XYZ file of C-alpha atoms in Angstrom:
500
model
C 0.000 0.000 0.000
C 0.979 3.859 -0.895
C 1.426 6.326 1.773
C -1.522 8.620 1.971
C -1.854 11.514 3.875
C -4.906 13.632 4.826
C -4.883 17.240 5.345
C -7.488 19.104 6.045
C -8.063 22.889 6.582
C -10.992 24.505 7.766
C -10.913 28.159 7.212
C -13.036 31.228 8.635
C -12.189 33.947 7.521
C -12.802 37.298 7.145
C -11.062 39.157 4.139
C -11.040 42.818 2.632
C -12.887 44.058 -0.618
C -11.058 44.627 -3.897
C -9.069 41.812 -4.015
C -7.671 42.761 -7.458
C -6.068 45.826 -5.197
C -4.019 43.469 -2.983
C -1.453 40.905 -4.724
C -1.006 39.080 -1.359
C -4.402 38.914 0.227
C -4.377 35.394 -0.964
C -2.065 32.271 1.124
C -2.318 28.709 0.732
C -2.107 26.001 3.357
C -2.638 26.417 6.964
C 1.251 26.387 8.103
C 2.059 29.132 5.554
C -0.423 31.113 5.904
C -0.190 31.690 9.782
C 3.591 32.012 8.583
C 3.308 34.893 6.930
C 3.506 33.470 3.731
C 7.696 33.540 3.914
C 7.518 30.284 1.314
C 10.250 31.694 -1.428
C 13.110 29.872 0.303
C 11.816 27.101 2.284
C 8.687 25.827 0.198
C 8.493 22.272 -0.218
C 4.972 21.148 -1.387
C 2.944 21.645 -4.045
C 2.490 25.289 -3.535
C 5.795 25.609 -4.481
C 4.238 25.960 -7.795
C 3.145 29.326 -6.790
C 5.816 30.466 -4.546
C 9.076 28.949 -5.812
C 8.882 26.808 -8.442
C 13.229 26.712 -8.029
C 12.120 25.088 -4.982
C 9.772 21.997 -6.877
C 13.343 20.172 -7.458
C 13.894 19.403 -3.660
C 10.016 17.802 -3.323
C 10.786 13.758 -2.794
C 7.513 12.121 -2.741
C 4.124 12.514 -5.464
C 1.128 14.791 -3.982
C -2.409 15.665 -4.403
C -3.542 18.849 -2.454
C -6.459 19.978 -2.027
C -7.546 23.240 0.064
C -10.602 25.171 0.692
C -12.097 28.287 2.699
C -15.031 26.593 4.709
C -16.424 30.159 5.476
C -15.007 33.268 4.553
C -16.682 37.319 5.213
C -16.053 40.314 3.767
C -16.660 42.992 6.473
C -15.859 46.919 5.654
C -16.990 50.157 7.263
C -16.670 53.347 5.484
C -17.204 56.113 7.521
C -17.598 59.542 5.247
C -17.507 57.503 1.884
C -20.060 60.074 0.254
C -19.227 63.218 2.238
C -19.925 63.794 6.065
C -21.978 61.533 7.813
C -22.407 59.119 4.993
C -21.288 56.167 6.071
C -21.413 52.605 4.627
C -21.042 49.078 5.503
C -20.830 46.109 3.593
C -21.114 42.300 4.937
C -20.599 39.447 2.511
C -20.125 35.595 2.962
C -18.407 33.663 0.610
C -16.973 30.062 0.448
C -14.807 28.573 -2.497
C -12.081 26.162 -3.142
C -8.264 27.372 -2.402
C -6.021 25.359 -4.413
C -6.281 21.698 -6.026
C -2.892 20.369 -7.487
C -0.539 17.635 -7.349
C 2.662 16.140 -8.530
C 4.898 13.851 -9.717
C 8.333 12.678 -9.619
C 9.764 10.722 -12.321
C 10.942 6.910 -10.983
C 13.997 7.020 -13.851
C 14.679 10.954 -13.654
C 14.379 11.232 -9.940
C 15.956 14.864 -10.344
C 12.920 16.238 -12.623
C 9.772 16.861 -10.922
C 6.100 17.772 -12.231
C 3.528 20.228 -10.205
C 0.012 20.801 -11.458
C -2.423 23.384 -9.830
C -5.766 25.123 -9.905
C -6.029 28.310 -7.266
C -7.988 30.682 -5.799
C -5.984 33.834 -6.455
C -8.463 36.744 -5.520
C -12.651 36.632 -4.987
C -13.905 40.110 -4.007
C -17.761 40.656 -3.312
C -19.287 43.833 -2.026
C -22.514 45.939 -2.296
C -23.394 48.655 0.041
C -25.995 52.096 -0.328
C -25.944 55.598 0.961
C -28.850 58.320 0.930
C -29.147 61.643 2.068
C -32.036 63.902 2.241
C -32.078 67.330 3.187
C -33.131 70.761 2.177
C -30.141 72.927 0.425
C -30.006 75.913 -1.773
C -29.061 73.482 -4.970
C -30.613 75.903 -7.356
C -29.491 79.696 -6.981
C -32.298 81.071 -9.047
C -35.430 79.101 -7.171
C -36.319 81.003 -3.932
C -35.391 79.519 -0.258
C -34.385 75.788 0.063
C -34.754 73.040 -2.474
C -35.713 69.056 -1.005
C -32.862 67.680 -2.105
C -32.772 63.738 -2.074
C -29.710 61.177 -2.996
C -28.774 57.469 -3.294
C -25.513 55.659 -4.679
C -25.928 51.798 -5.005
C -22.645 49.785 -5.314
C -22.234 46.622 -6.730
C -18.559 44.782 -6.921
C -17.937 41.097 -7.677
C -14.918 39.516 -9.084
C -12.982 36.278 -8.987
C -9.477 35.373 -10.386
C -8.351 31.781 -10.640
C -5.070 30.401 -11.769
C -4.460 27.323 -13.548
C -0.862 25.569 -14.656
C 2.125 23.433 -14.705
C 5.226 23.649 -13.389
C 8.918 22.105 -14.003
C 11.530 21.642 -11.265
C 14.706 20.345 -11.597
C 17.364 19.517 -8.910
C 20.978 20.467 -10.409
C 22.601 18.704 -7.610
C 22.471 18.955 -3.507
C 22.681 22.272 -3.365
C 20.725 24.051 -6.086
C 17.510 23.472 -7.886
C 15.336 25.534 -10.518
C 12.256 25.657 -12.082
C 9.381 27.155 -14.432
C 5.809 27.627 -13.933
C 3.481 28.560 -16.480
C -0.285 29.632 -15.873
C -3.478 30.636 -17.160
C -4.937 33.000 -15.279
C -8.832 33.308 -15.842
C -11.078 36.911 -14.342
C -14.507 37.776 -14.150
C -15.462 41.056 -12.851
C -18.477 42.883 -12.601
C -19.009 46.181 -11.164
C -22.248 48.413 -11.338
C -22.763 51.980 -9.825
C -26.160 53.650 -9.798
C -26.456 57.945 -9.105
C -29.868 58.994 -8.491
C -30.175 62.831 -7.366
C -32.636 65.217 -7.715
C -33.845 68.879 -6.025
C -37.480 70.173 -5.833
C -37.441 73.550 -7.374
C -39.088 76.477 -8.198
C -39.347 78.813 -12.355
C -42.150 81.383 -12.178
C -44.294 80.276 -9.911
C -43.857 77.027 -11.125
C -42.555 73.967 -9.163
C -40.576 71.521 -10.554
C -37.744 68.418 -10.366
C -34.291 69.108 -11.408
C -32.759 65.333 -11.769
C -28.985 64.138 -12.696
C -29.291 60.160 -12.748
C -26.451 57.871 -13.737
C -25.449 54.196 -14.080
C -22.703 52.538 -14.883
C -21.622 48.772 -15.511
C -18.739 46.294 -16.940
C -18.659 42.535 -17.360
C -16.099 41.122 -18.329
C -14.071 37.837 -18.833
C -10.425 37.834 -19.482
C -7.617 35.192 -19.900
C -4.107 35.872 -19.573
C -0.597 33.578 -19.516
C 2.056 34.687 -17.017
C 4.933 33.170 -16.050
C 7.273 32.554 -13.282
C 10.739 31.383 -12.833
C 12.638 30.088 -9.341
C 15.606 29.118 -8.434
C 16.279 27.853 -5.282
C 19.266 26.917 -2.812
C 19.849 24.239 0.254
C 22.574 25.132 2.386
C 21.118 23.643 5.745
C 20.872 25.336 8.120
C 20.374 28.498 5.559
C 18.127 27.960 2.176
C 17.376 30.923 0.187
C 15.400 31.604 -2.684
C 14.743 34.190 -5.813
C 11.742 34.062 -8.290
C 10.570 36.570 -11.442
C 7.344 36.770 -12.192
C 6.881 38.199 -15.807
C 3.890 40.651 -16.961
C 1.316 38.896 -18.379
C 0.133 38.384 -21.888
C -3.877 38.217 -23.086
C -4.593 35.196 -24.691
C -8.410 36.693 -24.638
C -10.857 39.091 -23.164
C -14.297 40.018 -23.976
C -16.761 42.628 -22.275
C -19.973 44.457 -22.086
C -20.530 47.828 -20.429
C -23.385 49.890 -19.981
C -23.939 53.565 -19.088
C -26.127 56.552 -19.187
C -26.218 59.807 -17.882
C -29.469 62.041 -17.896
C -30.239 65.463 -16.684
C -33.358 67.240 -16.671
C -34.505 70.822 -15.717
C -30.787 71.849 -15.353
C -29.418 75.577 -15.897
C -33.258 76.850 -16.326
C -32.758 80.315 -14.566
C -31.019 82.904 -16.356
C -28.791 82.861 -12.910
C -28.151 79.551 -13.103
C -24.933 78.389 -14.109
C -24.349 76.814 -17.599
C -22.547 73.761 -17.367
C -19.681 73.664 -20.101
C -21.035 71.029 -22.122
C -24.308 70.150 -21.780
C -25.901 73.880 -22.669
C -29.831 72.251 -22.630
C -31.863 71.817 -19.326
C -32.370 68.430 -20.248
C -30.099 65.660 -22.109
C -29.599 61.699 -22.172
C -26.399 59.596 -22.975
C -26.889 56.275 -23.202
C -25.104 53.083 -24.186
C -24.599 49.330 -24.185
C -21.709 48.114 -26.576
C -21.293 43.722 -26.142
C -18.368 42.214 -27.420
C -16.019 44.675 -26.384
C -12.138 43.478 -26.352
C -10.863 43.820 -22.897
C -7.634 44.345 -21.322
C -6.188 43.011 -17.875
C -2.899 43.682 -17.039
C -0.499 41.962 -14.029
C 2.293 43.176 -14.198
C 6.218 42.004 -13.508
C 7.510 41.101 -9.976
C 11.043 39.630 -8.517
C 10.877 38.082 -5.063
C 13.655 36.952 -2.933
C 13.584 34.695 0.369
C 15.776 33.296 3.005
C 15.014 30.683 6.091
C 16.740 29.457 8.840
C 16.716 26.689 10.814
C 18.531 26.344 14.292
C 17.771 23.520 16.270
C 13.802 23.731 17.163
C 13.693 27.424 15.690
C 13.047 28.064 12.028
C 12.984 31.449 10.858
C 11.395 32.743 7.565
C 11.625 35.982 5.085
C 10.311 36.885 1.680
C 9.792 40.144 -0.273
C 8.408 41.058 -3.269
C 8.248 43.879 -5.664
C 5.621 44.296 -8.023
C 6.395 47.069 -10.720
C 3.521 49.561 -11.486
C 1.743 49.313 -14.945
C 0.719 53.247 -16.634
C -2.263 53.951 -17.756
C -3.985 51.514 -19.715
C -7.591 51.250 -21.363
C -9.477 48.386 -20.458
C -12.295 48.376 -22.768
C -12.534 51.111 -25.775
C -16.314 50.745 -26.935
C -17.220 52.617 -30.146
C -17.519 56.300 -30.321
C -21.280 55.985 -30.757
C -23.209 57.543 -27.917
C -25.411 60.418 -29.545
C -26.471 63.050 -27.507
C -29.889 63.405 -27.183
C -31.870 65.024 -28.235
C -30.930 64.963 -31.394
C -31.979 68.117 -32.949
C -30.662 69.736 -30.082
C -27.506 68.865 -30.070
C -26.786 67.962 -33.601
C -26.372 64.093 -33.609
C -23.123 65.382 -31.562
C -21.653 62.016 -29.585
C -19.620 61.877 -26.576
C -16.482 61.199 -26.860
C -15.006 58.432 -24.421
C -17.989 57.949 -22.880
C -17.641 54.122 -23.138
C -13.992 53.968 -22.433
C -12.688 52.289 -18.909
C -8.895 53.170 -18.009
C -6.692 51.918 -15.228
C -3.129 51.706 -13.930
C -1.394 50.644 -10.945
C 1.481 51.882 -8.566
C 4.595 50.245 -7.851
C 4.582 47.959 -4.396
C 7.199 46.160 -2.390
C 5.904 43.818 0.130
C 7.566 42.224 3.048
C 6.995 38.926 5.043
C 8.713 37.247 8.176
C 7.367 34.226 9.481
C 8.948 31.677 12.229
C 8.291 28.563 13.857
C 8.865 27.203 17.377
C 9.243 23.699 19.034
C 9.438 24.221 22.629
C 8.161 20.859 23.825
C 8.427 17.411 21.450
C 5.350 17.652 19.415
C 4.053 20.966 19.852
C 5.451 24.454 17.299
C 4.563 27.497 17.751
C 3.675 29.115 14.255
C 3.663 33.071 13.575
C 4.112 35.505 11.225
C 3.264 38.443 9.517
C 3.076 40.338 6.468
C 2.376 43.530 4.597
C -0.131 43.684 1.999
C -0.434 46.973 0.175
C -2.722 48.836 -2.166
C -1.762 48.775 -5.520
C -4.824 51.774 -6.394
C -6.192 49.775 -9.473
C -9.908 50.756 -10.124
C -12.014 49.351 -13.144
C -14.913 51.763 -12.670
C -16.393 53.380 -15.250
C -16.634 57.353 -14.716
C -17.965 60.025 -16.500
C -14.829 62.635 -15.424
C -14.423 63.798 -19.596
C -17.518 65.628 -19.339
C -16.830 67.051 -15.497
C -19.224 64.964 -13.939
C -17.929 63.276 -10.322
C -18.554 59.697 -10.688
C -17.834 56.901 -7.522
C -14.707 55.362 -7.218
C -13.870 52.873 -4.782
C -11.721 54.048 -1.721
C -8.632 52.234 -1.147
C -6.652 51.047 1.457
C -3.427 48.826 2.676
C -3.406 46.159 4.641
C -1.040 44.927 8.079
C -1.774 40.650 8.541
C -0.596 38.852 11.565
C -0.584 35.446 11.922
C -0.122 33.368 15.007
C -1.001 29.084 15.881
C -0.037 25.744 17.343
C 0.707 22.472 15.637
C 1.045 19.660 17.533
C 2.076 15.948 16.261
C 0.783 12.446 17.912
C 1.588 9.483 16.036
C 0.476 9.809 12.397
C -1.576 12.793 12.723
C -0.434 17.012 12.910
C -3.158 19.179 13.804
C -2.987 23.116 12.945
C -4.444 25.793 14.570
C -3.999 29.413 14.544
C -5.773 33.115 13.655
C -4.589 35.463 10.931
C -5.729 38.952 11.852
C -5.231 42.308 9.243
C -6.330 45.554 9.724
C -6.492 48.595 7.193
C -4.474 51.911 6.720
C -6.168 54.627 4.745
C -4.177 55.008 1.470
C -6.351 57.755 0.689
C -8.616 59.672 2.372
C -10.901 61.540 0.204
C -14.102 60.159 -0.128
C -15.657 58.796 -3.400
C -18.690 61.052 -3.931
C -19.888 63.713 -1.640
C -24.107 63.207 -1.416
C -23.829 66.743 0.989
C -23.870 70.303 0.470
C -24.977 69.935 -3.659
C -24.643 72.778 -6.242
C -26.377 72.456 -9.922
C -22.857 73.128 -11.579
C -22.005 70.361 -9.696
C -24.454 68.060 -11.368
C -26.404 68.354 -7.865
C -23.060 66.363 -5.806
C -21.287 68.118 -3.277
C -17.166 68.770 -3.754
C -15.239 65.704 -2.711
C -13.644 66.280 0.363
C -10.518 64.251 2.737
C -12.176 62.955 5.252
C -12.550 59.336 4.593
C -12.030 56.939 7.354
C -11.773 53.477 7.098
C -12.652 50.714 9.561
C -11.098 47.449 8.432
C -10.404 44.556 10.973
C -10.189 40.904 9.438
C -9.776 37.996 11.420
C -9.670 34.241 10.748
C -10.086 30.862 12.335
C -7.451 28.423 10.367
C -7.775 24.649 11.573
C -5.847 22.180 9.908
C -5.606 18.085 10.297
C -3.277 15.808 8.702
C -3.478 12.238 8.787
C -0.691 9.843 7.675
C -1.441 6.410 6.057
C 1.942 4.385 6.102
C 3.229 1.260 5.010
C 6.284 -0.326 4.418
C 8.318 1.235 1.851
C 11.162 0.103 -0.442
C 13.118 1.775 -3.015
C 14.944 5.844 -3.335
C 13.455 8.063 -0.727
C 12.870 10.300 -4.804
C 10.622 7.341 -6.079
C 8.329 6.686 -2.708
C 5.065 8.423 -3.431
C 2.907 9.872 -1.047
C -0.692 11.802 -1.420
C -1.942 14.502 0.448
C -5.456 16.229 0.498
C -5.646 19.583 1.678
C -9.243 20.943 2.362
């Protein structure tokens, strides 16, 4: 009979919004996770596909993994998110698979060995609403105060999976390398709804001045990237180095939607005109399918070192991600008419249906360690930075002057901290992982106070966004050894292992 190990990982967890923001908000496996994540040197299962593929060479035995989050949460307060006293809050439960892989090492090329994945690399969900109603002087030429009354509906979703195959090869004792190649597969959907309006007065005569928008993108987009490790044993010291290169589309197809409609704007002779629509009343609207899409990751380089002394072992990674300019996403065809018509002169807006991004540079640090004070018991901790690389996919209507919501943004602090303890064939794992969230900016999306009608009936945006972000997780893991005798090179045993 095969050795056969079970391991099993029951995660609850509570994670941040925007995943697509965050390059290490994702960790797989129990042990690594609560370490930090400080695999680039010392990695030495299958998720060495991800972390180190340099490091695949040293792996001795065949795998299966597999990994799941039981229960996972999103949970984000924004205080001020749409000007003072606007406040929102968004709770969201999610559970999916973490990573599924395996591998294999070759009986008659013992040195050469095969890693195969599928994994969980970001899954954002989040939907909140704010309202304000009030009486303001919105319109300077209608007498006294205007009701003035406001909602914004968001709507995120997104997940990112990867998918590949990597190659390791050990050079000798000392030194092994590797390749991994993926396909990266993303679906995103984000939708934004505007609704404002203002009672007014022209002549005697009441009436509704209204601004209403909505925005949306679909999309699903493919891309290859690829990674390269190398990777170095000199116990008690290993070290590692990776390079992660941009990606390349290999397809990507959208949809987006938007309108933006005014009416009864700019009526008084006071008023003021705003510089492009010069009507009281327009509509521009559009839905374009089929739309080719762009999604860039871009280029990193990581490095690693561990140490192991006796019943201490000490871990360290970095990263550096370089920033990407700004790119379109989707360019939709410059078809969105004016109306009316005869007003404006068949006149179209010109990138209305466009969606551009870009991202800063980040560096990202990780230190993990692990303790054996007593025979069978370690002591796992670690912790690691995880910061905001300011990527939005949006769609705004800033060409014509027009404020539109953009997500707020923040970085993120995780500290991990457990206990695994061995008896017989079985290791049991458990431990939190706790982040919090640092402002990376502090002005607030929209701003539903204090509205002007050259404004489009939205307040100025204003820095005083405060963010409440506090994530904590339950990790419990169980592994369960099924041995028999063995014969043959400790390369050609093989052993399976299922991670959940």
């Amino acid at each position: 009979m095969k050795p056969f190990i079970l391991f099993i990982v029951f995660s609850f967890v509570f994670f941040p919004i925007m995943a697509q923001n965050h390059y290490w908000n994702q960790q797989y496996g129990a042990t690594n996770t609560l370490c930090g994540g400080a695999e680039v040197a010392g990695v030495r299962d299958n998720s060495a596909l991800f972390y180190n593929p340099g490091a695949m060479g040293f792996i001795t035995t065949n795998k299966i993994s597999l990994s799941a989050n039981i229960y996972e949460a999103n949970i984000v307060k924004l205080k001020n998110v749409a000007g003072e006293g606007r406040d929102a809050q968004s709770f969201r439960a999610l559970i999916y698979p973490q990573f599924i892989g395996g591998s294999y090492v070759f009986k008659k090329a013992p040195k050469l060995k095969i890693i195969y994945a599928t994994m969980m690399r970001n899954r954002s969900s989040v939907r909140f609403s704010v309202q304000n109603e009030m009486n303001y002087d919105v319109i300077k030429g209608s007498p006294g105060l205007e009701y003035y009354k406001s909602r914004l509906d968001f709507d995120y979703h997104s997940i990112e999976t990867w998918g590949g195959i990597g190659f390791g090869y050990r050079i000798n004792d000392h030194f092994s390398t590797g390749v991994s190649l993926f396909a990266s597969y993303t679906n995103l959907e984000t939708i934004t709804t505007v609704a404002l309006s203002a009672d007014a007065e022209f002549a005697t005569v009441p009436y509704i001045a209204t601004v209403d928008q909505y925005a949306s993108l679909r999309m699903d987009h493919v891309n290859f990237i690829g990674k390269i490790g190398f990777a170095a044993d000199f116990k008690p010291f290993l070290f590692g180095l990776t390079i992660t290169l941009p990606s390349a589309k290999i397809f990507g197809t959208g949809t987006m939607t938007k309108s933006l409609e005014g009416h009864n704007l700019n009526l008084h002779s006071t008023d003021t005109v705003s510089p492009f629509f010069q009507y009281p009343s327009f509509l521009v609207s559009d839905q374009q399918k089929g739309l080719s899409t762009q999604y860039k990751q871009p280029a990193s380089f990581a490095i690693g070192a561990e140490y192991k002394w006796k019943r201490v072992k000490l871990k360290f990674a970095c990263e550096y991600f370089l920033s990407l300019p700004t790119y379109e996403v989707v360019h939709g065809k410059e078809e969105s008419f004016i109306r009316p018509s005869s007003a404006y002169g068949g006149k179209t807006l010109k990138g209305f249906m466009v969606v551009k991004t870009n991202a800063v540079q980040v560096f990202n640090v990780s230190i993990g360690g692990a303790f054996r004070f007593v025979k069978n018991f370690k002591v796992l901790t670690g912790f690691r930075t995880d910061f905001n690389n300011r990527m939005s996919f949006s769609p705004t209507q800033l060409n014509v002057g027009v404020n539109s919501f953009n997500p707020s943004y923040w970085h993120l602090m995780h500290f991990g901290l457990g206990v695994s303890y061995n008896k017989g064939a079985s290791d049991i794992t458990v431990g939190f992982n706790y982040a919090f969230g640092i402002a990376a900016d502090r002005r607030n999306g929209i701003n539903l106070n204090d509205p002007t009608q050259e404004g489009f009936l939205r307040g100025e945006t204003e820095k005083n966004l405060r963010t409440n972000v506090n994530n904590i997780g339950l990790i419990i893991g169980y592994t369960y050894y099924f041995r028999s005798n063995l014969r043959g090179n400790e390369d050609t045993k093989q052993q399976q292992v299922i991670e959940w």
